XYZ file of N, CA and C in Angstrom:
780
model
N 100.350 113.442 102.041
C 100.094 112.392 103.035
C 100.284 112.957 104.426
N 99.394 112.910 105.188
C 99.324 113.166 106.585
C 99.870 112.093 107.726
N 100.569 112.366 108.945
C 101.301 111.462 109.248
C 100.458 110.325 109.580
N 98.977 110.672 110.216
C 98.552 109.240 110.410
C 97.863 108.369 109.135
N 98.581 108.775 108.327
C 98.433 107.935 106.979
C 99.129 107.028 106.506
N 100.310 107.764 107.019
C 101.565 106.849 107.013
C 101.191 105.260 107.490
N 102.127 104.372 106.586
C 102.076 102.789 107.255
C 102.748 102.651 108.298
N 102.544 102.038 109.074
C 103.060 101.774 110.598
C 103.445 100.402 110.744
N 104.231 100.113 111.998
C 104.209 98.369 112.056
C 104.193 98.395 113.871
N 103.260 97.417 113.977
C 103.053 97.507 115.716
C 104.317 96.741 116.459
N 105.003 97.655 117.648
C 105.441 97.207 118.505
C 105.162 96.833 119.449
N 105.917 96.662 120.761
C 105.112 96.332 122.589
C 104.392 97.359 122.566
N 103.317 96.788 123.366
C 102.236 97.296 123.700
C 101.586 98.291 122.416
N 101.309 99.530 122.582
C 100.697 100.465 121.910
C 101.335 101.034 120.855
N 102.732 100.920 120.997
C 103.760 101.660 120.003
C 103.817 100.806 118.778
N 103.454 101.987 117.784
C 104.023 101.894 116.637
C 104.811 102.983 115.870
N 105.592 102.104 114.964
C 106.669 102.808 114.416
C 106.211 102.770 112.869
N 106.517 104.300 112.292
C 106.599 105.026 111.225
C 107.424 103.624 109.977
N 106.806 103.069 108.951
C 107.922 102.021 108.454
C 108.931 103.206 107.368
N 109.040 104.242 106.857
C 109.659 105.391 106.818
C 109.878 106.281 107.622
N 111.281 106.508 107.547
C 112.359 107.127 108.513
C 113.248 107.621 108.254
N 113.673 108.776 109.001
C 114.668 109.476 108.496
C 115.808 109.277 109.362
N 116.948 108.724 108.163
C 118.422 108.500 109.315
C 119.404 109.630 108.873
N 120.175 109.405 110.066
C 120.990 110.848 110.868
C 122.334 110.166 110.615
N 122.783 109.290 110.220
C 124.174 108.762 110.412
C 125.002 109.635 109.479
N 126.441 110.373 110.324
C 127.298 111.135 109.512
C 126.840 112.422 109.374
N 125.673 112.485 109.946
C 124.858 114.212 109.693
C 125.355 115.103 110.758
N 126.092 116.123 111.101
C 126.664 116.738 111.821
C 126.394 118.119 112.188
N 126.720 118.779 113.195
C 126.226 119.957 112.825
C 125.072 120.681 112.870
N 125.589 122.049 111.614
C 124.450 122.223 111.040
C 123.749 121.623 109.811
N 124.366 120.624 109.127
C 124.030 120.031 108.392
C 122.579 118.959 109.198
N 123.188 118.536 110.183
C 122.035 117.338 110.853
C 120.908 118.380 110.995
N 121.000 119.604 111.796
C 119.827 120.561 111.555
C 119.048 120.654 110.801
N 120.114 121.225 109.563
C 118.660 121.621 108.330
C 118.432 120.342 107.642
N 119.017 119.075 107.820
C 118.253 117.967 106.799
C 117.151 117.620 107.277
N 117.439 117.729 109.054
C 116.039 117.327 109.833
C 114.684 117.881 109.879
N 115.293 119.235 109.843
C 113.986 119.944 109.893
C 113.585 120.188 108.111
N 114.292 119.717 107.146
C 113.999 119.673 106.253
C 112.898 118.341 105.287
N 113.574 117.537 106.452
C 112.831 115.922 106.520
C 111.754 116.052 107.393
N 111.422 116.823 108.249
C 110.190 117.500 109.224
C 109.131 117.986 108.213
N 109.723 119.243 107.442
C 109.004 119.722 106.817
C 107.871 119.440 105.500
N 109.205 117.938 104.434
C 108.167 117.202 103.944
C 107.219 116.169 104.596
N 107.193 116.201 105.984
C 106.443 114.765 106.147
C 106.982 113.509 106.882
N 108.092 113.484 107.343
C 108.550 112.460 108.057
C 108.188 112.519 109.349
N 107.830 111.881 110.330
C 107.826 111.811 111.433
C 108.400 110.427 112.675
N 109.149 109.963 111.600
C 110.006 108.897 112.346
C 111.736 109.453 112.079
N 112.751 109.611 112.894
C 113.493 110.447 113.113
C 114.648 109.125 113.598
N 115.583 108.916 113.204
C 116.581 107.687 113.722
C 118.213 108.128 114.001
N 118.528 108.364 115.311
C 119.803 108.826 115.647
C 120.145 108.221 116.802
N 121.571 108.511 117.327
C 121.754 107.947 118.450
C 123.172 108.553 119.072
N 123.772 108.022 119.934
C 124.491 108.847 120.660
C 126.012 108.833 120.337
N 126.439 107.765 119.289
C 127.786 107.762 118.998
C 127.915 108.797 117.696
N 126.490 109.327 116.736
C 126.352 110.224 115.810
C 126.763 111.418 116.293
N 127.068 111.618 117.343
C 127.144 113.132 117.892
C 126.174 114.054 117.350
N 124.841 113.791 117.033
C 124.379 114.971 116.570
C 122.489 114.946 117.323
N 122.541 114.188 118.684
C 121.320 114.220 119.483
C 120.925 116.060 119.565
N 121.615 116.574 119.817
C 121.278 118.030 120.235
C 120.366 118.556 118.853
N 121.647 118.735 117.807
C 121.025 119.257 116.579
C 119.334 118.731 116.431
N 119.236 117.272 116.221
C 117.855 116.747 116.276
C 117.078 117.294 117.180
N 117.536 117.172 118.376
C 116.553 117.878 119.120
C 116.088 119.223 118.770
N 116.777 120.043 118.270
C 116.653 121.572 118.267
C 115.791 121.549 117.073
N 116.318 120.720 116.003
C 115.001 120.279 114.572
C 113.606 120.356 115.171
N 113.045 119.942 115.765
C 112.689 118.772 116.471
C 111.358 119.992 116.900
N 112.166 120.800 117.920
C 111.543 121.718 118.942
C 111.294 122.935 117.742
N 112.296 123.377 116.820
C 111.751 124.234 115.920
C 110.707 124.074 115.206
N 110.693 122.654 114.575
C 109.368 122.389 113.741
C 108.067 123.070 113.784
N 108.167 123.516 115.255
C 106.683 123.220 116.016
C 105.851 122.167 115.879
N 106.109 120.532 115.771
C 105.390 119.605 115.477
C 105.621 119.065 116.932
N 103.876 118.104 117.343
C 103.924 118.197 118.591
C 104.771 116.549 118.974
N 105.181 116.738 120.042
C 106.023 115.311 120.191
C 105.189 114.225 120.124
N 103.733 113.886 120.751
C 103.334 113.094 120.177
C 103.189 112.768 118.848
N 103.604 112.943 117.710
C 103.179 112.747 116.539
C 104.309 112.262 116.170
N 105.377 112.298 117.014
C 106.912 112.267 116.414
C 107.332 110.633 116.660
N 108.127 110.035 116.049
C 108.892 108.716 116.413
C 110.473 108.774 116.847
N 110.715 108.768 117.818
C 112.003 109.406 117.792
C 113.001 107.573 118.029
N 114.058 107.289 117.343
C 115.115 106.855 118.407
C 116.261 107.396 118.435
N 117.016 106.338 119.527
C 118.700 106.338 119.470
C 118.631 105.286 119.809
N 120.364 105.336 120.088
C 120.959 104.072 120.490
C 121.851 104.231 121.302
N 122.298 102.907 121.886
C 123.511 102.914 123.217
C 124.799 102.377 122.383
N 126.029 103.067 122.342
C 127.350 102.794 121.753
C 127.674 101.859 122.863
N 128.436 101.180 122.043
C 129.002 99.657 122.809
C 129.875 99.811 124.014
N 130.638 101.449 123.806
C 131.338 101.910 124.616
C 130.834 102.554 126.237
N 129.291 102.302 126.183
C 129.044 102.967 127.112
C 128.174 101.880 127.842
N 128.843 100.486 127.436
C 128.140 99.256 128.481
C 128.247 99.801 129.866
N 127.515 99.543 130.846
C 128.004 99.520 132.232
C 127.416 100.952 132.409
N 126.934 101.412 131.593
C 126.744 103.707 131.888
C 125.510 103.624 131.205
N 124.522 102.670 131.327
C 123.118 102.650 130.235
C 121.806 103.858 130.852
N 122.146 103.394 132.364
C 120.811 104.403 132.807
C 121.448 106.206 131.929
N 122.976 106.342 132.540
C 123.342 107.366 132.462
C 123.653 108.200 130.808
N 123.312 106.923 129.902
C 123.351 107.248 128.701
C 122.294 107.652 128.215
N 121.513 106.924 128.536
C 120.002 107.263 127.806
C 119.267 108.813 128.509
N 119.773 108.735 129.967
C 119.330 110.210 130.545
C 120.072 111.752 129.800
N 121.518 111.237 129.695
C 121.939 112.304 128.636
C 121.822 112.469 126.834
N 121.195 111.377 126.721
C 120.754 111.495 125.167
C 119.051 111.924 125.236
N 118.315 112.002 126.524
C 116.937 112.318 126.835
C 117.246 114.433 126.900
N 118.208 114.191 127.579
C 118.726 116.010 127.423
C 119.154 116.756 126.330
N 119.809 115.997 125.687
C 120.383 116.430 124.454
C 119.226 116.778 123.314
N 117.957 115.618 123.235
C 117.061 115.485 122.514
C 116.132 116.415 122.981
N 115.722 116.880 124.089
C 115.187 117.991 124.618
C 113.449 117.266 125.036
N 113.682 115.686 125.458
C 112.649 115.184 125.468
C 112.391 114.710 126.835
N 110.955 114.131 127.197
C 111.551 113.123 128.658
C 111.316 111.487 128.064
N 111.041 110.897 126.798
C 111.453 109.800 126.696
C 111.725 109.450 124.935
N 112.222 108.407 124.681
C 112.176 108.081 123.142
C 111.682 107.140 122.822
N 111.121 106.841 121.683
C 110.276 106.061 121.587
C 110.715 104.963 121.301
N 111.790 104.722 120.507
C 112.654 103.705 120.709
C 114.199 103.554 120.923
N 115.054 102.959 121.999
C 115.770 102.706 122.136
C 117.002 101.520 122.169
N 117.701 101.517 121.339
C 118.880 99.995 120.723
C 119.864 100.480 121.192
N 120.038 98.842 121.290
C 121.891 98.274 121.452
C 122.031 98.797 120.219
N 123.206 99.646 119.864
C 123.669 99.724 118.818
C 124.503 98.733 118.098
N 125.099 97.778 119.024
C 126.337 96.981 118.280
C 126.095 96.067 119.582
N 126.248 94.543 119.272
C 126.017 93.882 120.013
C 127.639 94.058 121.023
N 127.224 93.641 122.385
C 128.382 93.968 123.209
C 129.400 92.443 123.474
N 130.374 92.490 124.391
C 131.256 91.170 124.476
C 129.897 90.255 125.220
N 130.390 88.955 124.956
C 129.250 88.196 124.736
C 128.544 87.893 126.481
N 129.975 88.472 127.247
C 129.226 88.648 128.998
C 128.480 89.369 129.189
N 128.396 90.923 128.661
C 127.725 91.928 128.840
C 126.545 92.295 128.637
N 126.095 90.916 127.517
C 124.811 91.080 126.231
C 123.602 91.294 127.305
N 123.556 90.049 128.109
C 122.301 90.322 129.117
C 122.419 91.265 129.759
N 123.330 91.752 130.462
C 123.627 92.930 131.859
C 122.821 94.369 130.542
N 123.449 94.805 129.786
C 122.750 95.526 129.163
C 121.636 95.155 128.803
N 120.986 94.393 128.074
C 119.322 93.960 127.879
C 118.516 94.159 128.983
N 119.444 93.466 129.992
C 118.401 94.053 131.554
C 118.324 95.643 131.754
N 119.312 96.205 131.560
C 119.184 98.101 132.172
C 118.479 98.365 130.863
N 118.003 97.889 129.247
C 117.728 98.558 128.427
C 115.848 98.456 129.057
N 115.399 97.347 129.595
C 114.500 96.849 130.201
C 114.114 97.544 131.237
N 115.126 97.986 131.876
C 114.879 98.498 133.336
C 114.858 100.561 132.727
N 115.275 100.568 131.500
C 115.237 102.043 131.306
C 113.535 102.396 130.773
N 113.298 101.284 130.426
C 111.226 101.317 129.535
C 110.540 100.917 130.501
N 111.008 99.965 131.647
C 110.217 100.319 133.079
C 110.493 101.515 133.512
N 111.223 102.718 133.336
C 111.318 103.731 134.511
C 110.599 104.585 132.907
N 109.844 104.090 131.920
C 109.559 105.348 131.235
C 110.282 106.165 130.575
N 111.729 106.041 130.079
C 112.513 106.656 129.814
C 112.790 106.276 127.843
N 112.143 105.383 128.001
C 111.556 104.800 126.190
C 110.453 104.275 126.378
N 109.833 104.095 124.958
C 108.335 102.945 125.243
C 108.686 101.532 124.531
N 109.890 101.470 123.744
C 110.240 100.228 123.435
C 111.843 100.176 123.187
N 111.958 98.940 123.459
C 113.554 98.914 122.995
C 113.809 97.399 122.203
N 115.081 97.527 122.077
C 115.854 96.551 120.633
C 117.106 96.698 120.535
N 117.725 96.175 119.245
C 118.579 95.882 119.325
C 119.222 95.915 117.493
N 120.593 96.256 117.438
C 120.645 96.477 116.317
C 121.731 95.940 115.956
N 122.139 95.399 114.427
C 123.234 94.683 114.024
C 123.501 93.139 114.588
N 122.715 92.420 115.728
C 122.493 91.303 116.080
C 121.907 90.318 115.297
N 122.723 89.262 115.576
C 121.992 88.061 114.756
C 120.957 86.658 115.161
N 120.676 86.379 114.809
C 119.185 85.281 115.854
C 119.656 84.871 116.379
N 121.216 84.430 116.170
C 121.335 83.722 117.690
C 121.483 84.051 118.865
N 122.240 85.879 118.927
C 122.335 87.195 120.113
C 120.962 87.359 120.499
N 119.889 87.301 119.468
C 118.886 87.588 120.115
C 118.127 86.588 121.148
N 118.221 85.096 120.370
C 117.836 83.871 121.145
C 117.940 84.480 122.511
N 119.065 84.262 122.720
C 119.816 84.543 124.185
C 119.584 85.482 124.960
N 119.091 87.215 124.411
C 118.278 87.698 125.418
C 117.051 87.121 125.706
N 116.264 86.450 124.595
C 115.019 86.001 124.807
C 115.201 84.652 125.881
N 115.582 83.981 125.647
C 116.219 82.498 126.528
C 116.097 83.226 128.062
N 117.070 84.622 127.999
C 117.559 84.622 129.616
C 116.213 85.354 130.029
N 115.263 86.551 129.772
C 114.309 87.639 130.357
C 113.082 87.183 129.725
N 112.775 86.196 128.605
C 111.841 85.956 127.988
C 111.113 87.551 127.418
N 111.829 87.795 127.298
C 111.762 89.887 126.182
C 112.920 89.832 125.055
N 111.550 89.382 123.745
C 112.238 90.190 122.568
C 112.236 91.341 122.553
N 113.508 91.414 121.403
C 113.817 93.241 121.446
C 112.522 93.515 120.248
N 112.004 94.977 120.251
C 110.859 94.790 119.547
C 111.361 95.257 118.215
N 112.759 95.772 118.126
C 113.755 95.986 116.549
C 114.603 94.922 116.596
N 114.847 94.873 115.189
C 116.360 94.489 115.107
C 116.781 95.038 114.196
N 117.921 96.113 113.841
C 117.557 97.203 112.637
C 118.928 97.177 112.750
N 119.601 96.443 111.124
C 120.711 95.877 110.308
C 120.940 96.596 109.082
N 122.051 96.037 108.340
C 122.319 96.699 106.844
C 121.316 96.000 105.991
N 120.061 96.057 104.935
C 119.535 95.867 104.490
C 118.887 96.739 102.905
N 119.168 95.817 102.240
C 118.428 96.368 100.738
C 118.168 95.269 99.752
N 118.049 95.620 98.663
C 117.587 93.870 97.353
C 118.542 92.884 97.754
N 120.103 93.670 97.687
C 120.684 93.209 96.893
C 121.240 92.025 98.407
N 121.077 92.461 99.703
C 120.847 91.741 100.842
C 120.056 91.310 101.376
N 118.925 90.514 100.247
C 117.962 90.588 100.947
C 117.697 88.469 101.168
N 117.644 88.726 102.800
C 117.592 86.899 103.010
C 116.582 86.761 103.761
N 115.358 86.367 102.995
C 114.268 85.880 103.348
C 114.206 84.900 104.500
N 115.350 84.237 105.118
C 115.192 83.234 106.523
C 115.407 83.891 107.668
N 116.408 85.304 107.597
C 116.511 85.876 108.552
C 115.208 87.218 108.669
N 114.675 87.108 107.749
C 113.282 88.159 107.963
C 112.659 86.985 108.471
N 112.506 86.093 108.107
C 111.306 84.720 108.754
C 111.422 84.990 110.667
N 112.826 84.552 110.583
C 113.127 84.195 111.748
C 113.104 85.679 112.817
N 113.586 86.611 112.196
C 112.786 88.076 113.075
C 111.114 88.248 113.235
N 110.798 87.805 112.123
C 109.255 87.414 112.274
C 108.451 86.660 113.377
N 108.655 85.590 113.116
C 108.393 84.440 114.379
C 108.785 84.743 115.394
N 109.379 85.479 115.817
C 109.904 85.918 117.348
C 109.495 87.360 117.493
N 108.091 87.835 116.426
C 107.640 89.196 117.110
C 108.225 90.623 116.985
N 109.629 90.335 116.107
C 110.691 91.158 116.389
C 110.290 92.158 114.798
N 110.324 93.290 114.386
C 110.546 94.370 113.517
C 111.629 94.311 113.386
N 111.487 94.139 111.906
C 113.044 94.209 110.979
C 113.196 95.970 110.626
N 113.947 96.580 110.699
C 114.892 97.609 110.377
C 115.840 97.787 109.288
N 115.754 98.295 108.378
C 116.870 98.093 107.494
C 117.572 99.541 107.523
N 118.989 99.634 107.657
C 119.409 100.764 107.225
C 120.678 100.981 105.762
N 120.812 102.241 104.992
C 121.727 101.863 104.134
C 121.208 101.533 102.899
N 119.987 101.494 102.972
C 119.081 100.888 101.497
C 120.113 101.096 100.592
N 120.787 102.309 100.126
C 121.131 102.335 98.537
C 122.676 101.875 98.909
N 123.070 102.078 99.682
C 124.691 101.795 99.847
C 125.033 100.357 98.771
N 124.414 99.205 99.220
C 124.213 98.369 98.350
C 123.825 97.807 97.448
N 122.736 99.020 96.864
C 121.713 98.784 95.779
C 122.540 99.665 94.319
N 122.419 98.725 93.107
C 122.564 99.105 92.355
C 121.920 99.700 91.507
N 121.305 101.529 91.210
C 120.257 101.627 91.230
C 120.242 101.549 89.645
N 121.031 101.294 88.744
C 120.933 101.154 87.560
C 120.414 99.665 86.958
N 120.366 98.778 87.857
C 119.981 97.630 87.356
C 118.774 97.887 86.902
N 118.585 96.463 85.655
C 117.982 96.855 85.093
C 116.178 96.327 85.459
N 116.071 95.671 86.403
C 115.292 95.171 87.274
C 114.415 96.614 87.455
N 115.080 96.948 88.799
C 114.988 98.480 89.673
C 114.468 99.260 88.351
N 114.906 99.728 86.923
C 114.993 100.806 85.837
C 113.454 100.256 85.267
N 113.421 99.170 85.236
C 112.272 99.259 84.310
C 110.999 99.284 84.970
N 111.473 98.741 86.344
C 109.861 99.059 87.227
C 109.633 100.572 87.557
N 110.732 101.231 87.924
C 110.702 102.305 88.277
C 110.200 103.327 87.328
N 110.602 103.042 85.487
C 110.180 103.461 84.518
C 108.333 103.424 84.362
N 107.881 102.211 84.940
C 106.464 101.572 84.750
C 105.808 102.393 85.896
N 106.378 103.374 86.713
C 105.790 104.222 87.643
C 106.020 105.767 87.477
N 106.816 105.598 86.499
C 106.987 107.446 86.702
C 107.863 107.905 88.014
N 108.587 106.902 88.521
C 109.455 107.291 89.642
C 110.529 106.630 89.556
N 111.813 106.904 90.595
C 112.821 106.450 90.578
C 113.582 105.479 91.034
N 114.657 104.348 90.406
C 115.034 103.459 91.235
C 114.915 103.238 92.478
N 115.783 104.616 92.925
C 115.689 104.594 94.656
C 114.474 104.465 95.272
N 113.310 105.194 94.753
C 112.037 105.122 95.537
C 111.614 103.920 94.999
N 111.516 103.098 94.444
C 111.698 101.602 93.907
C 111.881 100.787 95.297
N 113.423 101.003 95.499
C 114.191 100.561 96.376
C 113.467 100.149 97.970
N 112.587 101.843 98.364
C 112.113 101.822 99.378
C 111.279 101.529 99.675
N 110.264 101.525 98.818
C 108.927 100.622 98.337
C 108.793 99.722 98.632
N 109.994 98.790 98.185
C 110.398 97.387 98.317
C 110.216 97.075 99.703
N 111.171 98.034 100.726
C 111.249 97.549 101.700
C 109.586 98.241 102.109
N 108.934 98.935 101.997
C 107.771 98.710 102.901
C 106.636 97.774 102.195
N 106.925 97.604 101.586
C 105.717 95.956 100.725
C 106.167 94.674 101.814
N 107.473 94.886 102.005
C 107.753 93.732 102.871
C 107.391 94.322 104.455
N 107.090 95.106 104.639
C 106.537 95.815 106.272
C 108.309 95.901 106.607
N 109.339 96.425 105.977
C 110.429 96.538 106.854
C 110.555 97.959 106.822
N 110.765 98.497 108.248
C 111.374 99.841 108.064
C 112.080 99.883 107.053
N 112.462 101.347 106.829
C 113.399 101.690 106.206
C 114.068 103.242 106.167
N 115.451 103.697 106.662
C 115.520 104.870 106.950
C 116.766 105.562 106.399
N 116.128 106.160 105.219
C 117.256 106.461 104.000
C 117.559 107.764 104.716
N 118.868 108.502 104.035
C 119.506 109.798 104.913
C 119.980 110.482 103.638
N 119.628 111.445 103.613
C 120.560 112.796 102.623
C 120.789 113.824 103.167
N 121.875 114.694 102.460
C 121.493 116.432 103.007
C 120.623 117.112 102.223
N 120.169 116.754 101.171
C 119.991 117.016 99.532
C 118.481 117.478 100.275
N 117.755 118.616 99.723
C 116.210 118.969 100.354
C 115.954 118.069 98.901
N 115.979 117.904 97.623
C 114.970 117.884 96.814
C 115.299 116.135 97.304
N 116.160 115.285 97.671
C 116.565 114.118 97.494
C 115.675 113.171 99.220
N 116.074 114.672 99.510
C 114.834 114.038 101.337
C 113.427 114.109 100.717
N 113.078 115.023 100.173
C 111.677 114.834 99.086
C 111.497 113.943 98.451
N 112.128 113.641 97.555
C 112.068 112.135 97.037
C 111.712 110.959 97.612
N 112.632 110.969 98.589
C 112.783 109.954 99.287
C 111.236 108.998 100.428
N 110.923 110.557 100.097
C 109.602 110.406 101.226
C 108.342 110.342 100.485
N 108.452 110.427 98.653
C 107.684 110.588 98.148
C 107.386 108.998 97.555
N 106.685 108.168 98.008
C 107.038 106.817 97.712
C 105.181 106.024 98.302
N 104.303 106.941 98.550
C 103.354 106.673 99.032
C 102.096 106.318 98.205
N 102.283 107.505 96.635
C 101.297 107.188 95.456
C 101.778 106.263 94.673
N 102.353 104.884 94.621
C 102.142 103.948 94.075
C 102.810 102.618 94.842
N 102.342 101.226 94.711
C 102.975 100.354 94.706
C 103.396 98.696 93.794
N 103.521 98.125 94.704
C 104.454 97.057 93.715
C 103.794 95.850 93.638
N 103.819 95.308 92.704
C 103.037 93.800 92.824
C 103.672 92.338 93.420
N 102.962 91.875 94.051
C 104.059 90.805 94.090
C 104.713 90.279 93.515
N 104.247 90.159 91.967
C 105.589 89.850 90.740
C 106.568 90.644 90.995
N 106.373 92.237 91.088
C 107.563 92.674 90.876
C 108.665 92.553 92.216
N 108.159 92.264 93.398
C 108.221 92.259 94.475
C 109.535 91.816 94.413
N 108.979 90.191 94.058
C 109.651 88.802 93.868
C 110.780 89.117 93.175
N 110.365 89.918 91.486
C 111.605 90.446 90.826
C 113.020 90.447 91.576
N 112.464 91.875 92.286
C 113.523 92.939 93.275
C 113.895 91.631 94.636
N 113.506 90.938 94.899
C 113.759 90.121 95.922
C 114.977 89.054 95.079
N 114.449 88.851 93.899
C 115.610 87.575 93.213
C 116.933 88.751 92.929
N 116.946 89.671 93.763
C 118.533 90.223 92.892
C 119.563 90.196 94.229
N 118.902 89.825 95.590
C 119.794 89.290 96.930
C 120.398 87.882 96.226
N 119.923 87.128 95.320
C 120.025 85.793 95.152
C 121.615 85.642 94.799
């Protein structure tokens, strides 16, 4: 599969995002290095890190080794809660670290104290007016945090990218990210997924593939990102290998009744 084959889901304006992704959380090092450029090498081109991971540089250096050209790439991060009040100055040193001049998407990582929520939404706003991302969002927020940026700037965030898999899976809060324009995000797929159920085993059996890629399937039948993380090369392969078959809406439904 070639990247513009890949499924996409449209954001503001022109941007779209990769609905497979590769996450960086806990990846350090040289470890964040070679998984990246190892997740480069099969085929990923949506890339998900941010600045409390400590590992912007490593990505970047993935990134620039590949030789893959930046347009083709999806890059984000995010702003740590700790660095309310320092947003221009965060995103300019996570733009250095990454070895880029913008990202393609940029989140609140953790919603902030409930004074701060707008003051940041405005500089995340004022950082995609100066060009420094082409979209931004917001992550771990719930409809009603989001209401409230929307209420005060009339700008949804164009993510909202949470813990998500079957076994969390609540169809009112995908509605309600829906209706407001907003891209659901899921991160963590297996953390919560039980991949032995017997749901997940027998569909996965009826494909010649595995729970987990089951798992991720799931989430792109429903158009939700999804951005699983290993160090494992054959397990980042896997992971990305999820493109020659899909799911029916019976089974869909299945894997959807096991949030219940």
């Amino acid at each position: 599969m070639t990247p513009l084959d890949q499924p996409t889901v449209a954001l503001t304006g022109e941007v779209r995002m990769p609905l497979l992704g590769f996450g960086t959380w806990q990846l350090t090092g040289q470890d964040a290095y070679d998984a990246v450029r190892a997740a480069l090498d099969v085929g990923y081109r949506h890339i998900d890190t941010a600045t409390m991971y400590g590992n912007e540089a490593e990505v970047g250096r993935a990134v620039r080794d590949s030789g893959i050209d930046r347009s083709e790439l999806f890059i984000t991060t995010k702003l740590p809660p700790d660095r309310v009040g320092q947003e221009r100055a965060t995103i300019e040193q996570s733009l250095a670290e990454l070895g880029t001049d913008d990202v393609d998407l940029w989140l609140i990582h953790w919603p902030p104290a409930a004074h701060e929520s707008l003051l940041t939404w405005r500089e995340m706003l004022a950082a995609r007016s100066a060009n420094l991302t082409r979209a931004v969002g917001v992550s771990n927020y719930s409809t009603g945090q989001i209401d409230e940026l929307i209420q005060a700037t009339g700008e949804a965030p164009a993510v909202n990218q949470i813990r998500w898999s079957p076994a969390l899976y609540d169809p009112q809060r995908l509605a309600e990210n829906s209706e407001r324009g907003i891209a659901l995000e899921g991160y963590s797929p297996f953390k919560s997924s039980d991949l032995t159920d017997p749901v997940l085993v027998r569909i996965a059996e009826a494909y010649g593939v595995t729970p987990a890629q089951v798992v991720l399937r799931w989430h792109l039948e429903h158009e939700i990102v999804v951005i699983p993380k290993s160090v494992t090369p054959e397990r980042i392969a896997s992971n990305f290998d999820i493109f020659g078959f899909s799911l029916t809406p019976e089974e869909v439904a299945e894997i959807d009744a096991l949030g219940g």
